[in-house]
Short mmCIF file of C-alpha atoms in Angstrom, two decimals:
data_model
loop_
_atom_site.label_atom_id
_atom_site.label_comp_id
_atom_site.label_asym_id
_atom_site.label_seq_id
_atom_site.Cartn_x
_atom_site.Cartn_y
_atom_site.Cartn_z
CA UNK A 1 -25.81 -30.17 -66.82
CA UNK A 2 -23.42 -27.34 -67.56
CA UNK A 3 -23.03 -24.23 -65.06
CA UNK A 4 -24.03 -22.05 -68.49
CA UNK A 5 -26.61 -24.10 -69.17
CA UNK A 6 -28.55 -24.05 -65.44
CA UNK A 7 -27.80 -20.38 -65.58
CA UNK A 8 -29.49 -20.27 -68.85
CA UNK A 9 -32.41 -22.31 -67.62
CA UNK A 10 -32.74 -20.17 -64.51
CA UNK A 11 -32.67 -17.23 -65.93
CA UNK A 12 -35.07 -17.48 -68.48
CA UNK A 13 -32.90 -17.86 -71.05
CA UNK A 14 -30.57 -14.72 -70.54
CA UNK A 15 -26.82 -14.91 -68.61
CA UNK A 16 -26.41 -12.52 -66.33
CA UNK A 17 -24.11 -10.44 -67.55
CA UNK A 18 -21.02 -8.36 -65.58
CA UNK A 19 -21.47 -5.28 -65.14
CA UNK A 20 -18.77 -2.48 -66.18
CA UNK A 21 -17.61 -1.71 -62.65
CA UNK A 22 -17.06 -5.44 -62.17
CA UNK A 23 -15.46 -5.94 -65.04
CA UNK A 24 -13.01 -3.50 -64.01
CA UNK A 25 -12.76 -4.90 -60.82
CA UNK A 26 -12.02 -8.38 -62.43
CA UNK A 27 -9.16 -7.24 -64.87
CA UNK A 28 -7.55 -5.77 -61.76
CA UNK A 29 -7.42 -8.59 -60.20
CA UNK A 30 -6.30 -10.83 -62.81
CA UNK A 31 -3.41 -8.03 -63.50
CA UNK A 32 -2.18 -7.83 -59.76
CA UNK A 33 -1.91 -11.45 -59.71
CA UNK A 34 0.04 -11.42 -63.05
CA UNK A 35 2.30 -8.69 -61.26
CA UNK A 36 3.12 -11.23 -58.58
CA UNK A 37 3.36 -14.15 -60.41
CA UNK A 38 5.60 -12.01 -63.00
CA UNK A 39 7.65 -10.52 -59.84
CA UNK A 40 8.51 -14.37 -58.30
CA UNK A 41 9.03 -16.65 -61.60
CA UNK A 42 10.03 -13.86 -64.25
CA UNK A 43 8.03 -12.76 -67.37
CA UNK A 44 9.63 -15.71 -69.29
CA UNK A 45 9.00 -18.33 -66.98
CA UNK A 46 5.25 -17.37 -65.72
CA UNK A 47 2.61 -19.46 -67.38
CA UNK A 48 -1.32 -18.18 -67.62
CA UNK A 49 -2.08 -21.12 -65.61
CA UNK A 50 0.10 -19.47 -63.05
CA UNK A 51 -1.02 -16.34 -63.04
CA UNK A 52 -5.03 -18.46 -63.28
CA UNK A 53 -3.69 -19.81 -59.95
CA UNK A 54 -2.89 -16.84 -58.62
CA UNK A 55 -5.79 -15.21 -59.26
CA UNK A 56 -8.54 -17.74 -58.02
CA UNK A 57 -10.16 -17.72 -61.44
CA UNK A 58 -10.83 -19.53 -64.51
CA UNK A 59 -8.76 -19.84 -67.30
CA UNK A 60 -11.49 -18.86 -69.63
CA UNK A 61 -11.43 -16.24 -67.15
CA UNK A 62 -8.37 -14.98 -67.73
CA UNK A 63 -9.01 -15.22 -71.58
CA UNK A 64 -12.10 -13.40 -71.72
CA UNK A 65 -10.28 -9.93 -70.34
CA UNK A 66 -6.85 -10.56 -71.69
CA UNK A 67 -5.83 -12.10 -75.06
CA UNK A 68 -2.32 -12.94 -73.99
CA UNK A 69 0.77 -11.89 -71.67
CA UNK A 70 1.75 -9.44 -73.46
CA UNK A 71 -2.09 -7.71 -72.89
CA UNK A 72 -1.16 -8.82 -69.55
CA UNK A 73 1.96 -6.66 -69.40
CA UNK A 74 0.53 -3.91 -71.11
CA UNK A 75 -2.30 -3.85 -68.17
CA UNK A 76 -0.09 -3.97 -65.49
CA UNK A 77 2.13 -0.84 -66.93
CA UNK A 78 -1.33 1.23 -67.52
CA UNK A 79 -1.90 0.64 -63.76
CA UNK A 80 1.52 1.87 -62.53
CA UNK A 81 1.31 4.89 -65.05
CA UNK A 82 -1.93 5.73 -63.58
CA UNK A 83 -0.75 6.11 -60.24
CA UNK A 84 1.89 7.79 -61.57
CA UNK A 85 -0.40 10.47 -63.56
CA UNK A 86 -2.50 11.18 -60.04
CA UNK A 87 0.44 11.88 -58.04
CA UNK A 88 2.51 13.92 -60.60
CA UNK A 89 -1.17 15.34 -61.26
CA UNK A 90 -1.66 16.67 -58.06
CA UNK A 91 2.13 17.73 -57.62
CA UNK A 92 1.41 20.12 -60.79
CA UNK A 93 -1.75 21.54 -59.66
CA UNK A 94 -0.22 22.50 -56.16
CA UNK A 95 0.06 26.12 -55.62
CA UNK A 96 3.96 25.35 -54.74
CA UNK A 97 5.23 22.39 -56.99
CA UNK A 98 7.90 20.20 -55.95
CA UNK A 99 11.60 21.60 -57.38
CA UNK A 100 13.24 18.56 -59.76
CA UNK A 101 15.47 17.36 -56.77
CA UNK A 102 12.15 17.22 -54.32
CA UNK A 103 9.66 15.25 -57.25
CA UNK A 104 12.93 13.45 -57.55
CA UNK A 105 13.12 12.27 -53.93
CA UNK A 106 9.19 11.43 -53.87
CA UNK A 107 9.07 9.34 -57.26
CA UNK A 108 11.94 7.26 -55.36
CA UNK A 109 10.24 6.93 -51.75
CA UNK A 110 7.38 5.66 -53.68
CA UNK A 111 9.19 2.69 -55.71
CA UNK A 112 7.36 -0.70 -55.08
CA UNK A 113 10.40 -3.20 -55.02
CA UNK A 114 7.74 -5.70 -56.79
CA UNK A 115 6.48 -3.85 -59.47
CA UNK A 116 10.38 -2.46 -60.16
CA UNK A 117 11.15 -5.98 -60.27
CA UNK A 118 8.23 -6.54 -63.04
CA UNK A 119 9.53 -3.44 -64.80
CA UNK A 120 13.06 -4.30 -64.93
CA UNK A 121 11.90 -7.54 -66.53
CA UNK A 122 9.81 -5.60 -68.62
CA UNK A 123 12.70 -3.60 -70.25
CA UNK A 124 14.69 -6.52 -70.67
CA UNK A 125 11.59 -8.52 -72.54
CA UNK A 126 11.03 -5.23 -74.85
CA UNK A 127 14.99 -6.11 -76.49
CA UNK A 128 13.28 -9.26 -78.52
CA UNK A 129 9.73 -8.68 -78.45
CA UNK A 130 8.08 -6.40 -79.97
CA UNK A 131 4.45 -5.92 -78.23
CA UNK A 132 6.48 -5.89 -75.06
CA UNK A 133 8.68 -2.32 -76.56
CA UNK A 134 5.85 -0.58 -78.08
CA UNK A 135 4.17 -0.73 -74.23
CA UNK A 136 7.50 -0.23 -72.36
CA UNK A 137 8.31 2.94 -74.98
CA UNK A 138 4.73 4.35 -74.41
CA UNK A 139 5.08 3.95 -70.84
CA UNK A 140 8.19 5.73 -70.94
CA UNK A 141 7.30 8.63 -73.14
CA UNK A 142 3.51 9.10 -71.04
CA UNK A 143 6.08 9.16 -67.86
CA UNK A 144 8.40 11.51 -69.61
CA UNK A 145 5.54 14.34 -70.66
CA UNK A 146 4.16 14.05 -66.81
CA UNK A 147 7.47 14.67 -65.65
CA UNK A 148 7.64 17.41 -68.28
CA UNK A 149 4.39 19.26 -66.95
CA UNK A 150 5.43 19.23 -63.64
CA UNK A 151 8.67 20.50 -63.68
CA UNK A 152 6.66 23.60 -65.87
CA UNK A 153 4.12 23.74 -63.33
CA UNK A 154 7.45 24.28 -60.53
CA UNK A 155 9.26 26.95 -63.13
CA UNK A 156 6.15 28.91 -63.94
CA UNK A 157 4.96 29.16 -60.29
CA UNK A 158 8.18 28.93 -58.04
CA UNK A 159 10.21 30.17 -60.59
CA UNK A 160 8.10 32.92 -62.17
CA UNK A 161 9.02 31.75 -65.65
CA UNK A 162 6.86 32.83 -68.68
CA UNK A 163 4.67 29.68 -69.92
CA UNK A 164 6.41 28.86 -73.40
CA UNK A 165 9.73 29.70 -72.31
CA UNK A 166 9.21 27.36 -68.71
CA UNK A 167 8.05 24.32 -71.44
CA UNK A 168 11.28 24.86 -73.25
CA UNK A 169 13.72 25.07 -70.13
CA UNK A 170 11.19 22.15 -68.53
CA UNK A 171 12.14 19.13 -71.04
CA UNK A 172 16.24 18.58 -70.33
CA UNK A 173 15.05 18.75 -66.60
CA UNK A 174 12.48 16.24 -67.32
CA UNK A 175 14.85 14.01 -69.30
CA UNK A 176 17.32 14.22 -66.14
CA UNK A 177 14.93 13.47 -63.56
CA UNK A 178 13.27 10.14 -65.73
CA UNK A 179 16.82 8.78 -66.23
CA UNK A 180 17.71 9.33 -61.98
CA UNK A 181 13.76 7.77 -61.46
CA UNK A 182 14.32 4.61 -64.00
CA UNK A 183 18.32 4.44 -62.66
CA UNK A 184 16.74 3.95 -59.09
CA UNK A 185 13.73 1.61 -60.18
CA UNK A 186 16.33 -0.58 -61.59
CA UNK A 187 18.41 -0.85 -57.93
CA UNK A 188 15.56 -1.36 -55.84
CA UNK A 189 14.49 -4.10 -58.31
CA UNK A 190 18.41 -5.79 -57.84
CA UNK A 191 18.57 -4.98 -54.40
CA UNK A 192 15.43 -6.55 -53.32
CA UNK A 193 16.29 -9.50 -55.29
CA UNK A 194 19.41 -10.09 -53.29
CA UNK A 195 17.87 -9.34 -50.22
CA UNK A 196 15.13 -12.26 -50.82
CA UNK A 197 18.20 -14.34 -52.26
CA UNK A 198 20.38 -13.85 -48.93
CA UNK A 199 17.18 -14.43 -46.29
#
């Protein structure tokens, strides 16, 4: 007898069902694995049995949350921009805001040399494919317009700039300081390859 089946029998007749929070929990854990599995073997070369490996689940499992890798990819990138959104969040709404050179410094302290590794791949991936450049280019804009509130938040209340005219000034900043962030993702992602490669 099937697993569904005694379930069904058991129950009455009704699978339990997962609950939202679980869910969640599940789709996180299926996407960290797919972040380490993408990190070691490369986004090419990981397979969903892999990352089903990885994860300690099913591969209906892995199905049921995720259609494909590149659903996989796109999960992974919402979870880094999300950390990203409560940091710069919180950096915004501080009475003092960092200046450029300061959010600069803290974006960089914060790199993961695992996920840069994923992203790096990432970019490359998004040249033939796609799915892959629509996520990396939303990423990149959504990372972009946090930057951009940020560095208003620091000229309107460090720099006593009027609102509309602190926007303005706000975006070449923005564009400067998301070029410097994604130049020093991409080293940590080559350095900590050749660090692994020489130990």
């Amino acid at each position: 007898m099937s697993a569904r089946r005694a379930a069904v029998l058991f129950t009455g007749g009704v699978v339990p069902r997962l609950t939202d929070a679980r869910k969640e929990l599940r789709r996180a854990q299926i996407a960290d694995a797919a972040v380490r599995c993408f990190s070691r073997n490369g986004l090419e070369r990981t397979s969903i049995a892999e990352i089903t490996a990885e994860s300690g689940l099913s591969a209906g499992s892995i199905y049921t949350h995720y259609r494909n890798k590149a659903d996989l990819v796109r999960a992974a990138t919402r979870v880094v921009l999300a950390r990203h959104a409560e940091v710069l969040g919180e950096y915004a709404a501080a009475d003092t805001p960092p200046d450029p050179d300061e959010l600069l410094a803290r974006l960089v302290a914060a790199i993961d040399p695992v996920a840069a590794r994923v992203g790096v791949q990432t970019w490359g991936e998004a040249t033939t494919d796609p799915a892959i450049r629509e996520v990396v280019a939303d990423m990149t804009e959504r990372m972009r317009a946090m930057l951009h509130d940020c560095v208003t938040a620091w000229l309107v209340k460090v720099g006593h700039h009027e609102p509309a005219g602190a926007r303005e000034h706000a975006a070449p900043i923005a564009h400067r300081v998301l070029s410097l962030y994604l130049a020093e993702l991409l080293h940590t992602a080559l350095r900590s390859t050749t660090e692994e490669t020489v130990s």
